[in-house]
PDB file of C-alpha atoms in Angstrom:
ATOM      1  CA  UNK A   1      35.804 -12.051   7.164  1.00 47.00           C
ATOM      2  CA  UNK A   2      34.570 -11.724   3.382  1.00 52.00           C
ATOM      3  CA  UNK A   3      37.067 -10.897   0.730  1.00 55.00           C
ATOM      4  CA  UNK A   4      36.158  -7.558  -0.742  1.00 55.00           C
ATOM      5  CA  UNK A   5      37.369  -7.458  -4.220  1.00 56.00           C
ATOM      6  CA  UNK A   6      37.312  -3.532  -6.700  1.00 56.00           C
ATOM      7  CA  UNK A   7      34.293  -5.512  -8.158  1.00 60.00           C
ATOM      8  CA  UNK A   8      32.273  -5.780  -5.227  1.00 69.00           C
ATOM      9  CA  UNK A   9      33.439  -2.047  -4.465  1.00 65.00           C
ATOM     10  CA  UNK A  10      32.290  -0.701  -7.632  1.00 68.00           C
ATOM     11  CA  UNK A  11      29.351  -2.513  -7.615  1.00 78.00           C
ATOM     12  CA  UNK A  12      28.265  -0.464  -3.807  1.00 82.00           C
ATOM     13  CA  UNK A  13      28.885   2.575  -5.647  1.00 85.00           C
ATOM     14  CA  UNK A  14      26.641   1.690  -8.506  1.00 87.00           C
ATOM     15  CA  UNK A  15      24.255   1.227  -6.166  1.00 88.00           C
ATOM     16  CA  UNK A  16      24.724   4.634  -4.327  1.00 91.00           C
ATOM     17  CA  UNK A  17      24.289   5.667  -7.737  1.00 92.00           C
ATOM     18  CA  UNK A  18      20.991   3.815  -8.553  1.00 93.00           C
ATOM     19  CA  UNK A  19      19.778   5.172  -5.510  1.00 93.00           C
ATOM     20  CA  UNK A  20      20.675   8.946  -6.267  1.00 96.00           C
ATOM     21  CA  UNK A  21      19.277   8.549  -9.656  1.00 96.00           C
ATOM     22  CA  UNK A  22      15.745   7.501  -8.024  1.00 95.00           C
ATOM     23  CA  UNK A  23      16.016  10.170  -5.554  1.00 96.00           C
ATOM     24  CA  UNK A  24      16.581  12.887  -8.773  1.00 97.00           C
ATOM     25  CA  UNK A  25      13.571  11.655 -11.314  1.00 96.00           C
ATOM     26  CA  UNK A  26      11.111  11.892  -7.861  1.00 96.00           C
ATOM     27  CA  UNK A  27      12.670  15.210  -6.900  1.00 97.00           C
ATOM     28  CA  UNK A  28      11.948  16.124 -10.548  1.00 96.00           C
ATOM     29  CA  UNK A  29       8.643  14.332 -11.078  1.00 96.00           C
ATOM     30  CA  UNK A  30       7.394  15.763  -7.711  1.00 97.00           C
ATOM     31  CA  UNK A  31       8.107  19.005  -9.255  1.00 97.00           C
ATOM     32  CA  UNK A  32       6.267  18.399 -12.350  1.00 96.00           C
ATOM     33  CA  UNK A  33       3.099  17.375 -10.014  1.00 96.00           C
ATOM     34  CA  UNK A  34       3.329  20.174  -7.536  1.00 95.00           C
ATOM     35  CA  UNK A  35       0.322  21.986  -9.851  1.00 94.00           C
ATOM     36  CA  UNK A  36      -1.947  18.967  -9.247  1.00 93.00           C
ATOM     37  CA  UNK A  37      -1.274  18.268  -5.946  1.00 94.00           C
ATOM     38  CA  UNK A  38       0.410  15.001  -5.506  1.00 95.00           C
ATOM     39  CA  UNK A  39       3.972  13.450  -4.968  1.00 96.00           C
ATOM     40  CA  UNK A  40       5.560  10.632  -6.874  1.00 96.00           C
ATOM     41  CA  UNK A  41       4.804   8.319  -4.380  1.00 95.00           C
ATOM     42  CA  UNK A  42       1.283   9.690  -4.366  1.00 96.00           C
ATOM     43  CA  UNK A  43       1.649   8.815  -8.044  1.00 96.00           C
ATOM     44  CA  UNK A  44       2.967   5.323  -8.210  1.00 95.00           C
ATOM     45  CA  UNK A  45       0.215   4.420  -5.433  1.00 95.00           C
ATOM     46  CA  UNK A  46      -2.181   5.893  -8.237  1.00 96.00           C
ATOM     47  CA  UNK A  47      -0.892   3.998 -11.108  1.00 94.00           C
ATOM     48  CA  UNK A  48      -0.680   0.977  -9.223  1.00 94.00           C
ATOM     49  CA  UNK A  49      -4.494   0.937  -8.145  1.00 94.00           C
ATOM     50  CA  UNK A  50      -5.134   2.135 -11.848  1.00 92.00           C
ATOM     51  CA  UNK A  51      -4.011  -1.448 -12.806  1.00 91.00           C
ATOM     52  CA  UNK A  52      -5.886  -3.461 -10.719  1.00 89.00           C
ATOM     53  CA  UNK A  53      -4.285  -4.108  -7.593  1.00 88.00           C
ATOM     54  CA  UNK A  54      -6.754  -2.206  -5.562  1.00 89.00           C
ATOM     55  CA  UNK A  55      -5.482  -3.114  -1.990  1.00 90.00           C
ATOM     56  CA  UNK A  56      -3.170  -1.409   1.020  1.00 90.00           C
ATOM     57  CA  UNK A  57      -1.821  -5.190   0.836  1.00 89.00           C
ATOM     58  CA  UNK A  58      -1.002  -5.235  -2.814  1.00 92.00           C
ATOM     59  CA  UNK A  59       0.358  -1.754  -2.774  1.00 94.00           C
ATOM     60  CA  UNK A  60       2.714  -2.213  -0.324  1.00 93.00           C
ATOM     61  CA  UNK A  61       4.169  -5.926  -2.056  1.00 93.00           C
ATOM     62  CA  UNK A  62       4.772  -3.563  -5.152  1.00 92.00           C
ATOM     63  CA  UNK A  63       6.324  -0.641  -3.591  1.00 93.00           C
ATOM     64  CA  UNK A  64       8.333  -2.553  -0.216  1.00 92.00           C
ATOM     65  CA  UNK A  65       6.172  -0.311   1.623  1.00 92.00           C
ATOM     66  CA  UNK A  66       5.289  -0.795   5.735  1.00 93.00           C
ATOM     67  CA  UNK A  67       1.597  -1.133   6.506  1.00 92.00           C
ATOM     68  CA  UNK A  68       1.370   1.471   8.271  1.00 94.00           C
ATOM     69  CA  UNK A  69       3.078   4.462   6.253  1.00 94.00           C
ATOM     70  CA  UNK A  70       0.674   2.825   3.613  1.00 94.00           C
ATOM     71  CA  UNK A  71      -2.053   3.754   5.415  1.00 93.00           C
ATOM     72  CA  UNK A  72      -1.101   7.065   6.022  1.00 95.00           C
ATOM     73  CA  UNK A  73      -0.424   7.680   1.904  1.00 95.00           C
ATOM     74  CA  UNK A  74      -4.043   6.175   1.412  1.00 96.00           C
ATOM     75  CA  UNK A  75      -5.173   8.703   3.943  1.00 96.00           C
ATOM     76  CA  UNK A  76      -4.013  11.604   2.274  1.00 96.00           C
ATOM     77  CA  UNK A  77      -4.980  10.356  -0.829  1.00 97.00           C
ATOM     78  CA  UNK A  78      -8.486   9.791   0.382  1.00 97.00           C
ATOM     79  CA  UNK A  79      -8.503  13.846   2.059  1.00 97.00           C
ATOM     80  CA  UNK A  80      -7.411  15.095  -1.284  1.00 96.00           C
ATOM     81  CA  UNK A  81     -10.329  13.323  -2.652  1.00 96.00           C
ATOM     82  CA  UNK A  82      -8.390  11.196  -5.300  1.00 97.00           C
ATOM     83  CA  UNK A  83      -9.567   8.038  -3.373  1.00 96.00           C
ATOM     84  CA  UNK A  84     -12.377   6.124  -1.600  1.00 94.00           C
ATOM     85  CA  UNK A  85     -11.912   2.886   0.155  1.00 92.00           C
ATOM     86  CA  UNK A  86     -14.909   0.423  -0.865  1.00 89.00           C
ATOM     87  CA  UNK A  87     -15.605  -2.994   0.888  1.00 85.00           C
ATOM     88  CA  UNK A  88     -15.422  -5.582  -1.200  1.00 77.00           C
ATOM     89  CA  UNK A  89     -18.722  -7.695  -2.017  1.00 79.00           C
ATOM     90  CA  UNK A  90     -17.519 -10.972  -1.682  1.00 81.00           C
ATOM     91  CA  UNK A  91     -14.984 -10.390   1.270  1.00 77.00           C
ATOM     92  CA  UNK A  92     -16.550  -8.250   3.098  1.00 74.00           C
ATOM     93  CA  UNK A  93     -12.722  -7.993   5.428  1.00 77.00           C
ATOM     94  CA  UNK A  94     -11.232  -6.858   2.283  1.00 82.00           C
ATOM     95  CA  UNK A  95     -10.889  -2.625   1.731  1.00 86.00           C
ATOM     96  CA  UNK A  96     -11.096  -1.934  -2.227  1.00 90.00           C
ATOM     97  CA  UNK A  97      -9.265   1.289  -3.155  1.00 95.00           C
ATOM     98  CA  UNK A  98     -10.965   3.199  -5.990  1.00 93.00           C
ATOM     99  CA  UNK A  99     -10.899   6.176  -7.778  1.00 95.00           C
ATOM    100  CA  UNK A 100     -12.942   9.108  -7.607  1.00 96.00           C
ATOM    101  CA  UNK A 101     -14.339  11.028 -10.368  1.00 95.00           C
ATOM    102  CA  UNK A 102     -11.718  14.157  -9.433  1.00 95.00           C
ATOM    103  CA  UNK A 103      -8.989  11.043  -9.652  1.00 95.00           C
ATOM    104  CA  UNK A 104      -9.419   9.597 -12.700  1.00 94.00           C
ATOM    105  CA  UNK A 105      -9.703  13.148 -13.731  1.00 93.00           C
ATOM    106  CA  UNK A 106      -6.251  13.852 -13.173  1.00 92.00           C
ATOM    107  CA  UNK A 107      -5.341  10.233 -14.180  1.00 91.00           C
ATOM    108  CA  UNK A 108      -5.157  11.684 -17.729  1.00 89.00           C
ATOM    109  CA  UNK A 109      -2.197  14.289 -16.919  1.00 92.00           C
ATOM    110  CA  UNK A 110      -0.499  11.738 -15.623  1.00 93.00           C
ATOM    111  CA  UNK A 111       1.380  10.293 -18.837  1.00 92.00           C
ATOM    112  CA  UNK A 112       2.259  13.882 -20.175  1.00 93.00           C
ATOM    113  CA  UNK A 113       3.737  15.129 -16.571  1.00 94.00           C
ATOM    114  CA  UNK A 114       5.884  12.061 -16.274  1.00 95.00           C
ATOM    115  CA  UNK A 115       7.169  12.535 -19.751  1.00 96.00           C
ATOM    116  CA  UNK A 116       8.161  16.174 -18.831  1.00 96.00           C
ATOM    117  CA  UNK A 117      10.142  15.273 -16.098  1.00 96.00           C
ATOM    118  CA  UNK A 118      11.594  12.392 -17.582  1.00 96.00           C
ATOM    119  CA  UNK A 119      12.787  13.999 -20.871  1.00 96.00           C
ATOM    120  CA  UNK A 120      14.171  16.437 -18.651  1.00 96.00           C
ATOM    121  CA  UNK A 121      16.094  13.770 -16.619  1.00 96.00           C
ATOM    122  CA  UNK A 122      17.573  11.920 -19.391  1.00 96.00           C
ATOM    123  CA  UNK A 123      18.352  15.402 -21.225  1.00 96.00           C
ATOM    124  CA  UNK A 124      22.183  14.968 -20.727  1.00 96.00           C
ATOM    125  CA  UNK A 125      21.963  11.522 -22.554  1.00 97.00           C
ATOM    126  CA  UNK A 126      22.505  11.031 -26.401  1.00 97.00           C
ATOM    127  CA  UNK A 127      19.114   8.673 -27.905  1.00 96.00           C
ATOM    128  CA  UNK A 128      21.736   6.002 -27.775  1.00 97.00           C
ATOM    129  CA  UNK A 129      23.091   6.324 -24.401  1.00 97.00           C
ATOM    130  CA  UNK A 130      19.164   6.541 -23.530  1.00 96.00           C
ATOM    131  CA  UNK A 131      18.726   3.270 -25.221  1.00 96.00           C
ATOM    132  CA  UNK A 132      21.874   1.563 -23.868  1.00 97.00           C
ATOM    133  CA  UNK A 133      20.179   2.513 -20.521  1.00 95.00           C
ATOM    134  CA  UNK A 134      16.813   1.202 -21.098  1.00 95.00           C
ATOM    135  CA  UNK A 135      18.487  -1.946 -22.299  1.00 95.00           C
ATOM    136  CA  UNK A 136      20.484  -2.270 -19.128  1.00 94.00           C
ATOM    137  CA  UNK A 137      17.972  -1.474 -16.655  1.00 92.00           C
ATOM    138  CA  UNK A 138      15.141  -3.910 -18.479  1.00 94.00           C
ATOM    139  CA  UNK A 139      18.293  -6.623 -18.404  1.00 93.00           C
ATOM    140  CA  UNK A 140      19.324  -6.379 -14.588  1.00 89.00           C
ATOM    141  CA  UNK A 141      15.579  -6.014 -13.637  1.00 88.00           C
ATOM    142  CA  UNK A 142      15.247  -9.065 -15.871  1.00 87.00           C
ATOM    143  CA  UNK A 143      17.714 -10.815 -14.003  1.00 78.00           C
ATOM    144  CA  UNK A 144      15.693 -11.062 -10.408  1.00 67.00           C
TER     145      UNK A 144
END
């Protein structure tokens, strides 16, 4: 049986706590995006295709999503008109996801409503905690 140490303790609840803090900025940002009618996931699936990786595939490398619940985002995506699957021209088994006009559209609230809900996330922090954070964060994600 492994040896626990307090570090290895600490270090499960630091990542209850990373986990929590996730769960918080979408609870917030999904509140900031309730007027234009998407989620944060909707979002991130948004911003992802916005830079180029315009497949279910790619999308669901990026966010560890299943196939199939990918699907069912794109669907939803593609009923609220933000979205329109395209088949590719030179693989013709390849789907292309695309904007629509009413996507790219909202595409430009997207920066502002994130920063809302983000400067009211990290409103408890001093600019120096907040930078001590970023630093942190950019380090362990630097780290994989």
């Amino acid at each position: 049986m492994a040896n626990f140490s307090a570090v290895s303790f600490k270090t499960i609840h630091l990542g209850i706590l990373l986990g929590q803090t996730a769960a918080l900025k979408n609870r917030l940002l999904d509140r900031y995006l309730m007027p234009i009618g998407i989620t944060a996931a909707q979002l991130k699936v948004l911003r992802i295709i916005c830079r180029g990786d315009d497949t279910a595939v790619a999308l669901c490398r990026h966010l560890s999503i299943h196939s199939a619940s990918m699907t069912r985002m794109l669907d939803r995506l593609e009923r609220k008109g933000l979205i329109f699957r395209s088949q590719d021209d030179q693989d013709r088994r390849q789907v292309r996801l695309v904007l629509t006009s009413k996507g790219e559209a909202l595409r430009s609230m997207f920066t502002t409503m994130e920063a809302a809900a983000m400067n009211e996330f990290t409103a408890c922090l001093t600019t120096e905690e907040l930078m001590w954070l970023e630093c942190l964060l950019e380090k362990i994600l630097g780290a994989e």
